[in-house]
CSV table of C-alpha atoms in Angstrom, one decimal:
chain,number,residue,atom,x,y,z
A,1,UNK,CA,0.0,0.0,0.0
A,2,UNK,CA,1.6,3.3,-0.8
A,3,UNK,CA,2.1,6.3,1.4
A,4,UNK,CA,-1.4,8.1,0.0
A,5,UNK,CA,-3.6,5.4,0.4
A,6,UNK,CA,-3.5,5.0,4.0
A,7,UNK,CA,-5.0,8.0,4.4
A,8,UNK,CA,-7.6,9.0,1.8
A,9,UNK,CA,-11.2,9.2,2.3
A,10,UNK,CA,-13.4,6.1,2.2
A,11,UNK,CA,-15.5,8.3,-0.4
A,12,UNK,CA,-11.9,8.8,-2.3
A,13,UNK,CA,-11.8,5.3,-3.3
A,14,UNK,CA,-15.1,5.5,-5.7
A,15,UNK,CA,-14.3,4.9,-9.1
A,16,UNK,CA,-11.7,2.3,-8.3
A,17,UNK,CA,-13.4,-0.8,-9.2
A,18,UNK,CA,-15.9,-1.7,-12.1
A,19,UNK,CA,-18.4,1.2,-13.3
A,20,UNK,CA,-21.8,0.6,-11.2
A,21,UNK,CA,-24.7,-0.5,-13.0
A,22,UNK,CA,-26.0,2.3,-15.5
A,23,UNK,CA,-23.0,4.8,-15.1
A,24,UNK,CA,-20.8,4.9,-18.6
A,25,UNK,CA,-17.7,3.1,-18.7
A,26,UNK,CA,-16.3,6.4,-20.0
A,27,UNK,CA,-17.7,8.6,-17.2
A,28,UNK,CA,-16.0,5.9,-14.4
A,29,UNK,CA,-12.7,6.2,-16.3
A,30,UNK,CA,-12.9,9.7,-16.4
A,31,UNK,CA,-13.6,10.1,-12.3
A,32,UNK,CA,-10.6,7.8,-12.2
A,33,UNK,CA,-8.2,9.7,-14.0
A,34,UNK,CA,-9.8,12.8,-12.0
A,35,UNK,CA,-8.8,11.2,-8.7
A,36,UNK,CA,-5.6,10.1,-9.8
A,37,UNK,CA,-4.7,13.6,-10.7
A,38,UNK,CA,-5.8,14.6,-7.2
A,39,UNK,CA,-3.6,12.5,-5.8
A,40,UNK,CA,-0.5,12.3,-7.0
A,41,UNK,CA,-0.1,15.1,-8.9
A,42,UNK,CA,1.8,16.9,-6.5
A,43,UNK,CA,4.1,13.9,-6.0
A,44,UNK,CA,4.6,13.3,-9.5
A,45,UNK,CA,5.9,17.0,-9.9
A,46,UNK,CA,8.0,16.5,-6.8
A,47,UNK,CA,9.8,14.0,-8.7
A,48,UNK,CA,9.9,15.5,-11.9
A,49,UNK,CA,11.6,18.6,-10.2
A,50,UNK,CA,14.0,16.7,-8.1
A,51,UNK,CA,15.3,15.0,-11.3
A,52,UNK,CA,15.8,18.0,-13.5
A,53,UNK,CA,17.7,19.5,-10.0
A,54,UNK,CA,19.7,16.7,-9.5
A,55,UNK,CA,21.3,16.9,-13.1
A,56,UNK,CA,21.5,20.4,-13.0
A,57,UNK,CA,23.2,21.1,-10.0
A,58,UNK,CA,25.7,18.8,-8.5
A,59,UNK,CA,25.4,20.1,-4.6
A,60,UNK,CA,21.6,19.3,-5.2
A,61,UNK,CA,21.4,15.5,-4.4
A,62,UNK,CA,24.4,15.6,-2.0
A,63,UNK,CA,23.9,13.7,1.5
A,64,UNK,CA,24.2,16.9,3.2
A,65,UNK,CA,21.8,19.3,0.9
A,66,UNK,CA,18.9,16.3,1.4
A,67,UNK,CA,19.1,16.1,5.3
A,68,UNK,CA,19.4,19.9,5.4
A,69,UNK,CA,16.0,20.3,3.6
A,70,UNK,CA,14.6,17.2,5.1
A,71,UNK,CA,15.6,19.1,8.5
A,72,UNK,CA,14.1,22.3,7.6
A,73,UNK,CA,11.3,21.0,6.1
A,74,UNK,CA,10.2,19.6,9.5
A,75,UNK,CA,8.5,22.2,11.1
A,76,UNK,CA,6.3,23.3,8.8
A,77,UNK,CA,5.7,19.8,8.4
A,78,UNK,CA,4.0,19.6,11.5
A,79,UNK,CA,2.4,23.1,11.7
A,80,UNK,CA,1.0,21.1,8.1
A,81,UNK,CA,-0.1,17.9,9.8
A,82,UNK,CA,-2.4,20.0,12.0
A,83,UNK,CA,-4.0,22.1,9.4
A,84,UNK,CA,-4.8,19.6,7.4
A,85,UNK,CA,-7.2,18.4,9.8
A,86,UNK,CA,-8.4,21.9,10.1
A,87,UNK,CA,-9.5,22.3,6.4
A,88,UNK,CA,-10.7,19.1,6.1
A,89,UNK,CA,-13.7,20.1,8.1
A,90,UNK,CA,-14.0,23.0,6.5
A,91,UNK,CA,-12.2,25.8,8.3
A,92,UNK,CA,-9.0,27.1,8.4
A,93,UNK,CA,-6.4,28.0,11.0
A,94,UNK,CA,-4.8,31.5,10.5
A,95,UNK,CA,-2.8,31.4,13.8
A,96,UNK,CA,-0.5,28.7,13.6
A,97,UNK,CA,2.5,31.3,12.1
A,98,UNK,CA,1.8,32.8,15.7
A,99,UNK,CA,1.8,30.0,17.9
A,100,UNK,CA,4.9,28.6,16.4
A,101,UNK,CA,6.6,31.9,17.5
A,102,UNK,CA,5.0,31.8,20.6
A,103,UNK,CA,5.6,28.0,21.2
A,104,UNK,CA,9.6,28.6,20.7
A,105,UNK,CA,9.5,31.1,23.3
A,106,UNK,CA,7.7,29.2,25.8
A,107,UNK,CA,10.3,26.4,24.8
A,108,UNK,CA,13.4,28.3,25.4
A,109,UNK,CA,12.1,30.5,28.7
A,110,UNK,CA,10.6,27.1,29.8
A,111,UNK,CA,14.2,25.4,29.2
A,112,UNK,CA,15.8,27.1,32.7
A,113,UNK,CA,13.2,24.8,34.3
A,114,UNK,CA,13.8,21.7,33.0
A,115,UNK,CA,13.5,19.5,29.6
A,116,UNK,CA,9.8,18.2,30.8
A,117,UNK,CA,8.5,22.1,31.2
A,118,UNK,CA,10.2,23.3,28.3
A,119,UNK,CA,8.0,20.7,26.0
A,120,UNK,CA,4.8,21.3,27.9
A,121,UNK,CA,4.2,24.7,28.4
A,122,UNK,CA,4.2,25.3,24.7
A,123,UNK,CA,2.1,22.4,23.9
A,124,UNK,CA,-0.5,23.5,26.9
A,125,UNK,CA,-0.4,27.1,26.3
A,126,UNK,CA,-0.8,26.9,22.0
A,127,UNK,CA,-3.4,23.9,22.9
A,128,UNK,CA,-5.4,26.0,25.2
A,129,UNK,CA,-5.7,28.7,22.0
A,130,UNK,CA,-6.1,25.8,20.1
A,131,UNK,CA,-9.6,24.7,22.1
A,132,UNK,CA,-10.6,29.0,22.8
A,133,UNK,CA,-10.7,28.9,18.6
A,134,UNK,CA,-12.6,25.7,18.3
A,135,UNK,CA,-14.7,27.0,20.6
A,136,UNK,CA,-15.4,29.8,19.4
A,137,UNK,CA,-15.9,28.3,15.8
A,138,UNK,CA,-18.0,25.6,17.1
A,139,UNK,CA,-20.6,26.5,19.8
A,140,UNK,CA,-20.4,30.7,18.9
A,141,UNK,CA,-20.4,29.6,14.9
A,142,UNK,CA,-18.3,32.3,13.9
A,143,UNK,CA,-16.6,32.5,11.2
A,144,UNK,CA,-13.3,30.6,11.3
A,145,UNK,CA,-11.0,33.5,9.6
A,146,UNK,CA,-12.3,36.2,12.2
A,147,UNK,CA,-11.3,33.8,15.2
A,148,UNK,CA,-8.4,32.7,14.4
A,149,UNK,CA,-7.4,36.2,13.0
A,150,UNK,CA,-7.7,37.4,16.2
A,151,UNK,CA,-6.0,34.1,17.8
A,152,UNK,CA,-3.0,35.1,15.6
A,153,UNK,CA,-2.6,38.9,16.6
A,154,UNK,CA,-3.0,37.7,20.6
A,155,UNK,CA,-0.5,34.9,20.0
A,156,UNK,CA,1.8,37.5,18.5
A,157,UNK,CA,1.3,40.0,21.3
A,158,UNK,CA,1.6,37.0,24.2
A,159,UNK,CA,4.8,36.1,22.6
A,160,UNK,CA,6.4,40.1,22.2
A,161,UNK,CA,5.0,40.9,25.8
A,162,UNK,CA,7.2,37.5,27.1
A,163,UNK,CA,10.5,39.2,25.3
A,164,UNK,CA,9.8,42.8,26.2
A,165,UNK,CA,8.7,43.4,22.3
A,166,UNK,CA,11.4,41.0,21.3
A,167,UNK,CA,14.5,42.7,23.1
A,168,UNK,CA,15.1,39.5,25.4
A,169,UNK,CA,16.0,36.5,23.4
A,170,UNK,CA,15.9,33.1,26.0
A,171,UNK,CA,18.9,30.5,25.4
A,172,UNK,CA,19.0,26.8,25.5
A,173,UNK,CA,21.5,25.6,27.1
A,174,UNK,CA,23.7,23.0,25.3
A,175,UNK,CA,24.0,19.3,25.9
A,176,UNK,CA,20.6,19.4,27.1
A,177,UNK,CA,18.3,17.1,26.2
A,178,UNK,CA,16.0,19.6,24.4
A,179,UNK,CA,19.4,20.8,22.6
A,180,UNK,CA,20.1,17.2,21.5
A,181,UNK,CA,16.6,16.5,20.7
A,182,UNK,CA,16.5,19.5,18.0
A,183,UNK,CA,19.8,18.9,17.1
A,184,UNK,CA,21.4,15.7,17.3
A,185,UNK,CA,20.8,13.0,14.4
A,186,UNK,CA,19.8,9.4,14.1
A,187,UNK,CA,21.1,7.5,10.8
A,188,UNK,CA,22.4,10.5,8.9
A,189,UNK,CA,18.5,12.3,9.3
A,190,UNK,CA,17.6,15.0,12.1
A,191,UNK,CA,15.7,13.8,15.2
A,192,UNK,CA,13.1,16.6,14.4
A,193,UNK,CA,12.8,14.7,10.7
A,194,UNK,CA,12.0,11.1,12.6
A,195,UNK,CA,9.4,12.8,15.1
A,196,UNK,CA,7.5,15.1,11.6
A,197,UNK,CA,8.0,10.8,10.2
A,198,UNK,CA,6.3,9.7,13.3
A,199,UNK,CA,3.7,12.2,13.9
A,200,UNK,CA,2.3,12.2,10.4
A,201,UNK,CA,2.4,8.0,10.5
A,202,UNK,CA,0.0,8.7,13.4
A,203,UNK,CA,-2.0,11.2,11.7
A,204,UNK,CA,-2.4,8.8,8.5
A,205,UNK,CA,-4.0,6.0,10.8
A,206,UNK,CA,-6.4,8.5,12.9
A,207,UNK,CA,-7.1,10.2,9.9
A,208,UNK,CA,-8.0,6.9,7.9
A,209,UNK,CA,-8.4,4.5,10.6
A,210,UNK,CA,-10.6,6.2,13.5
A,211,UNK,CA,-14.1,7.1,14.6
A,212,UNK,CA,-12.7,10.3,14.9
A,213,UNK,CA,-11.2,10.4,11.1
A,214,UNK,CA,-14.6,9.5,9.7
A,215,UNK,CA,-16.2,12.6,11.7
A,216,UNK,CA,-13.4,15.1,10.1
A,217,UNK,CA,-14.2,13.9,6.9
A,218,UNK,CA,-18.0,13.6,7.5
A,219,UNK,CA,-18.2,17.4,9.3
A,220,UNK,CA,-16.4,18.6,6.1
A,221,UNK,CA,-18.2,17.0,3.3
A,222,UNK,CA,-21.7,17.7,4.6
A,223,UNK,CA,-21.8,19.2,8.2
A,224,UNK,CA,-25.8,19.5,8.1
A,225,UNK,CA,-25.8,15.4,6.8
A,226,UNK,CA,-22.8,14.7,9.6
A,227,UNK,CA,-25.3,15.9,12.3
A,228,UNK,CA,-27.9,14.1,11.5
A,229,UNK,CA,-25.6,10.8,11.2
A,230,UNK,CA,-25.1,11.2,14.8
A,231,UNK,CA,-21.3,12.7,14.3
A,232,UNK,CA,-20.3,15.1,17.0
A,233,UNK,CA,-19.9,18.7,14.9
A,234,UNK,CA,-18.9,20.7,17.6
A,235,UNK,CA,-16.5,18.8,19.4
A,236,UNK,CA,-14.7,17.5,16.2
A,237,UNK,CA,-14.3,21.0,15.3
A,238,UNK,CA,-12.5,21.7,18.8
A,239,UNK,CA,-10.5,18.7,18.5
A,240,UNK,CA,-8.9,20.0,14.9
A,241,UNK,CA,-8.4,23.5,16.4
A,242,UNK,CA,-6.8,22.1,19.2
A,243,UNK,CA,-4.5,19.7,17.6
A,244,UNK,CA,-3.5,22.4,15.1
A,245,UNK,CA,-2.9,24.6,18.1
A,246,UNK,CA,-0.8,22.0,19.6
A,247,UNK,CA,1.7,20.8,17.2
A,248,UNK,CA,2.1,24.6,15.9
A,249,UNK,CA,3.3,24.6,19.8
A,250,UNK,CA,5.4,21.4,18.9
A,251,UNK,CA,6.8,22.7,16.3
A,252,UNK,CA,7.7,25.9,17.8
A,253,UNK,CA,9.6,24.2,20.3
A,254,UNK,CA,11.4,21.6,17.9
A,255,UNK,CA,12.8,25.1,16.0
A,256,UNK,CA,14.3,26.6,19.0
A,257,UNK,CA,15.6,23.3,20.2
A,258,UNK,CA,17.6,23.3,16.4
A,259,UNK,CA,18.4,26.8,17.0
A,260,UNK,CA,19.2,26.7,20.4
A,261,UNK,CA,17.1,29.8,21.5
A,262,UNK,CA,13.5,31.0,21.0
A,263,UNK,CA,14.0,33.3,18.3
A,264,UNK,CA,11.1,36.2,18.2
A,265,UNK,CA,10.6,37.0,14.3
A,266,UNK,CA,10.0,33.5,13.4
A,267,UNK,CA,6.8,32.2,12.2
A,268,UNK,CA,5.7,35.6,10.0
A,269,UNK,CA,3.5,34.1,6.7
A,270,UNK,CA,3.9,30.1,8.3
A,271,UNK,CA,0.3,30.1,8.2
A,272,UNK,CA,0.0,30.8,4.5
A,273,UNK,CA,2.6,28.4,3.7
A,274,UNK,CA,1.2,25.4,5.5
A,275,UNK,CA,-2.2,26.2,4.3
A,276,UNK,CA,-0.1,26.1,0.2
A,277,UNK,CA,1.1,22.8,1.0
A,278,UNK,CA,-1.7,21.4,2.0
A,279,UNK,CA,-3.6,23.1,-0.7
A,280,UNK,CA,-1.2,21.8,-3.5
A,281,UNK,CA,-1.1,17.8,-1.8
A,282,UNK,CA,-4.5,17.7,-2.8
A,283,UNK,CA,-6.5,18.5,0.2
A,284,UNK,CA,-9.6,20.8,-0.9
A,285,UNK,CA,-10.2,24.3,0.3
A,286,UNK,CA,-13.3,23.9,0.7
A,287,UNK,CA,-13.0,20.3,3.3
A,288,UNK,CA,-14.4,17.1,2.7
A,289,UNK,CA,-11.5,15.5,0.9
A,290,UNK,CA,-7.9,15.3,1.9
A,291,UNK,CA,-4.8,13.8,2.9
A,292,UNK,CA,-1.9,13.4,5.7
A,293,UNK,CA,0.8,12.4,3.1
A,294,UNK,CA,-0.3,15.1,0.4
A,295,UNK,CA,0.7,17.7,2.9
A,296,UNK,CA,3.9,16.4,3.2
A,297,UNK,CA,4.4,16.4,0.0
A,298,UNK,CA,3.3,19.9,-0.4
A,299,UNK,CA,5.8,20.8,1.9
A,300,UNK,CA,8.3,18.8,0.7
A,301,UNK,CA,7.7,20.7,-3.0
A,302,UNK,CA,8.0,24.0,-1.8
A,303,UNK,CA,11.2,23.2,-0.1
A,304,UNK,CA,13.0,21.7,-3.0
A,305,UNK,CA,11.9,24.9,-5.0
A,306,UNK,CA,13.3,27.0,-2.4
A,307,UNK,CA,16.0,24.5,-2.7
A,308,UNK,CA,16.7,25.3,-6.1
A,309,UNK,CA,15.9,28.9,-6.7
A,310,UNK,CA,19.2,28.9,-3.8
A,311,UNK,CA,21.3,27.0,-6.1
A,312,UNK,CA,20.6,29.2,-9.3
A,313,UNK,CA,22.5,32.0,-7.1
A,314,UNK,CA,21.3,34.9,-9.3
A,315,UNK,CA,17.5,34.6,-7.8
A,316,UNK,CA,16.8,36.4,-4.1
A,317,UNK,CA,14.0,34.3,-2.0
A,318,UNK,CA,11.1,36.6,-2.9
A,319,UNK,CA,10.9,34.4,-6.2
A,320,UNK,CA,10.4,31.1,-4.1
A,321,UNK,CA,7.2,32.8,-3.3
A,322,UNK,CA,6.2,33.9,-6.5
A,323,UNK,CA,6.5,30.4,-7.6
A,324,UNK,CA,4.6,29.5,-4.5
A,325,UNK,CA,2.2,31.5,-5.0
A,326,UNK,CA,1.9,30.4,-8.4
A,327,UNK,CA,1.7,26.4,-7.4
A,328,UNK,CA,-0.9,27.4,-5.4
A,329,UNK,CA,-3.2,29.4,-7.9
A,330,UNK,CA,-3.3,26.6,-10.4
A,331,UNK,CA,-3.6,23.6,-7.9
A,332,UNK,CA,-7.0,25.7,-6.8
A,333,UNK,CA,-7.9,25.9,-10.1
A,334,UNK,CA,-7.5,22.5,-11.1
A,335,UNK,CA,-9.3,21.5,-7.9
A,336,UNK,CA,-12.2,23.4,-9.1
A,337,UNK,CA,-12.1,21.9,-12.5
A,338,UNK,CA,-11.9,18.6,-11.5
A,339,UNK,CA,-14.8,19.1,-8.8
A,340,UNK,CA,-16.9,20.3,-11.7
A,341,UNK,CA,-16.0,17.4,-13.7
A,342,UNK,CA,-17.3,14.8,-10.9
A,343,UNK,CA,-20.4,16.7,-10.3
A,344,UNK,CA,-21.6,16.8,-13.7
A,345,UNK,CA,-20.8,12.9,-13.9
């Protein structure tokens, strides 16, 4: 079973098997090829632009150049994982960029206390936004955008009030654990690559293999049909928000471990780029159809173009999100397209 498959949508697998009785062989073939596109679209590009990299630059495929954007790629990763659940359903989560900030700080003041405090407080603090948005979104049914706009200016303010406006910058100390659990290695890969490895392995199965999967997936699709199923709306909802809030927190604390302090401007646009990623691995804007693995692929895509527009030399990094930016317009449009298609078959 490949990497996709253990995490799409029950309703993702129609069209697999023989046409039903009275639907055009041509139709079913179509919806196949739809869903194919949907799927591995993104990885196929992946491929095609880490080949064309490889031969065009020799530094690209080295040893160190892969664990360097496999390391980096990590913690946006994660701040990914969480909003794909998020959209999934439906919403979206504009104050991860925050909390990842604000979970680095927590990280690196909590570190004079102890490895144990350093990786809760961000996790319970970012967490406990996490639930306020779901909340909010859930049982005050506002609008998701508004809430966690205002989630994302309170996490910014929290974190610049905890550094007197960014002057103070906390240190982890080295040879601490937290130290060698951003930056120490296992087999030639990051620790932080293994846990983003592990986290979304977990996230495939709850996603694919849970009671609490088939309710992201049912709230999204249909939340008025979900509800009347018997699915929980409200406190799925929460649960997304809050795991969203808490591995932005994670992740947070994972990037000052690497960089050995809880560094203030970090975390400015995340939120946009985790919500491209997932976007462009094939997870639909609008919720009801997505998947763990497309995300990482999504990341993994924008790295390797930041990757490459470094190699060219003669290209600043405003250009990565140009092409970003670009990914992400016709991956939207194609989404639309193809949803079009399915609905008129």
């Amino acid at each position: 079973m490949s990497a996709t498959e253990t995490d799409a949508p029950v309703a993702a697998t129609r069209g697999k098997g023989p046409a039903p009785a009275g639907e055009p062989v041509g139709a079913a073939r179509s919806e196949r090829v739809s869903a194919l596109v949907q799927r591995h679209g993104a990885p196929a590009v992946l491929v095609v632009v880490s080949v064309v990299a490889s031969f065009s630059f020799d530094s690209f495929a080295t040893g160190d150049n892969i664990a360097n954007m496999a390391t980096s790629s990590a913690f946006l990763a994660i701040v990914a994982l969480g909003m794909t659940f998020v959209i999934i359903t439906g919403g979206i989560d504009l104050s991860v960029g925050s909390l990842f900030a604000l979970g680095g700080v927590l990280a690196a003041w909590g570190s004079r206390h102890g490895t144990p405090v350093a990786l809760l407080l961000p996790l319970v603090v970012c967490g406990t936004v996490g639930v306020v948005n779901g909340l909010l979104v859930a049982r005050s049914r506002l609008a998701p955008f508004i809430v966690t706009l205002a989630a994302m200016l309170g996490a910014r303010g929290l974190m610049l009030a905890l550094t007197d406006e960014g002057a103070d910058t906390y240190l982890i100390g080295k040879g601490s654990f937290l130290a060698e659990l951003g930056q120490g290695s296992t087999l030639g890969l990051g620790n932080p690559v293994w846990i983003t490895l592990a986290l979304f392995a977990a996230g495939a199965v709850v996603l694919r293999r849970t009671r609490f999967g088939q309710h992201v997936y049912a709230v999204g699709g249909n939340e008025d049909a979900a509800a009347l199923m018997g699915a929980p709306v409200a406190r799925t909802k929460v649960l997304v928000y809050a795991l969203s809030g808490v591995l932005a927190g994670l992740a947070g604390a994972l990037n000052a471990a690497w960089l050995a302090s809880g560094v203030t401007i970090l975390g400015n646009g995340m939120e946009l780029e985790a919500i491209a990623a997932v976007v462009i691995g094939g997870t639909l804007l609008t919720g009801g159809l997505g998947y763990v693995s497309g995300a990482l692929v999504g990341v993994l895509l924008l790295k390797v173009i930041q990757n490459v527009i470094n190699q060219i030399g003669s290209l600043d990094s405003s250009y990565q999100q140009v092409v970003s930016g670009a990914f992400l317009a016709v991956v939207v449009v194609a989404q639309t397209w193809l949803g079009r298609r399915r609905q008129l078959m």
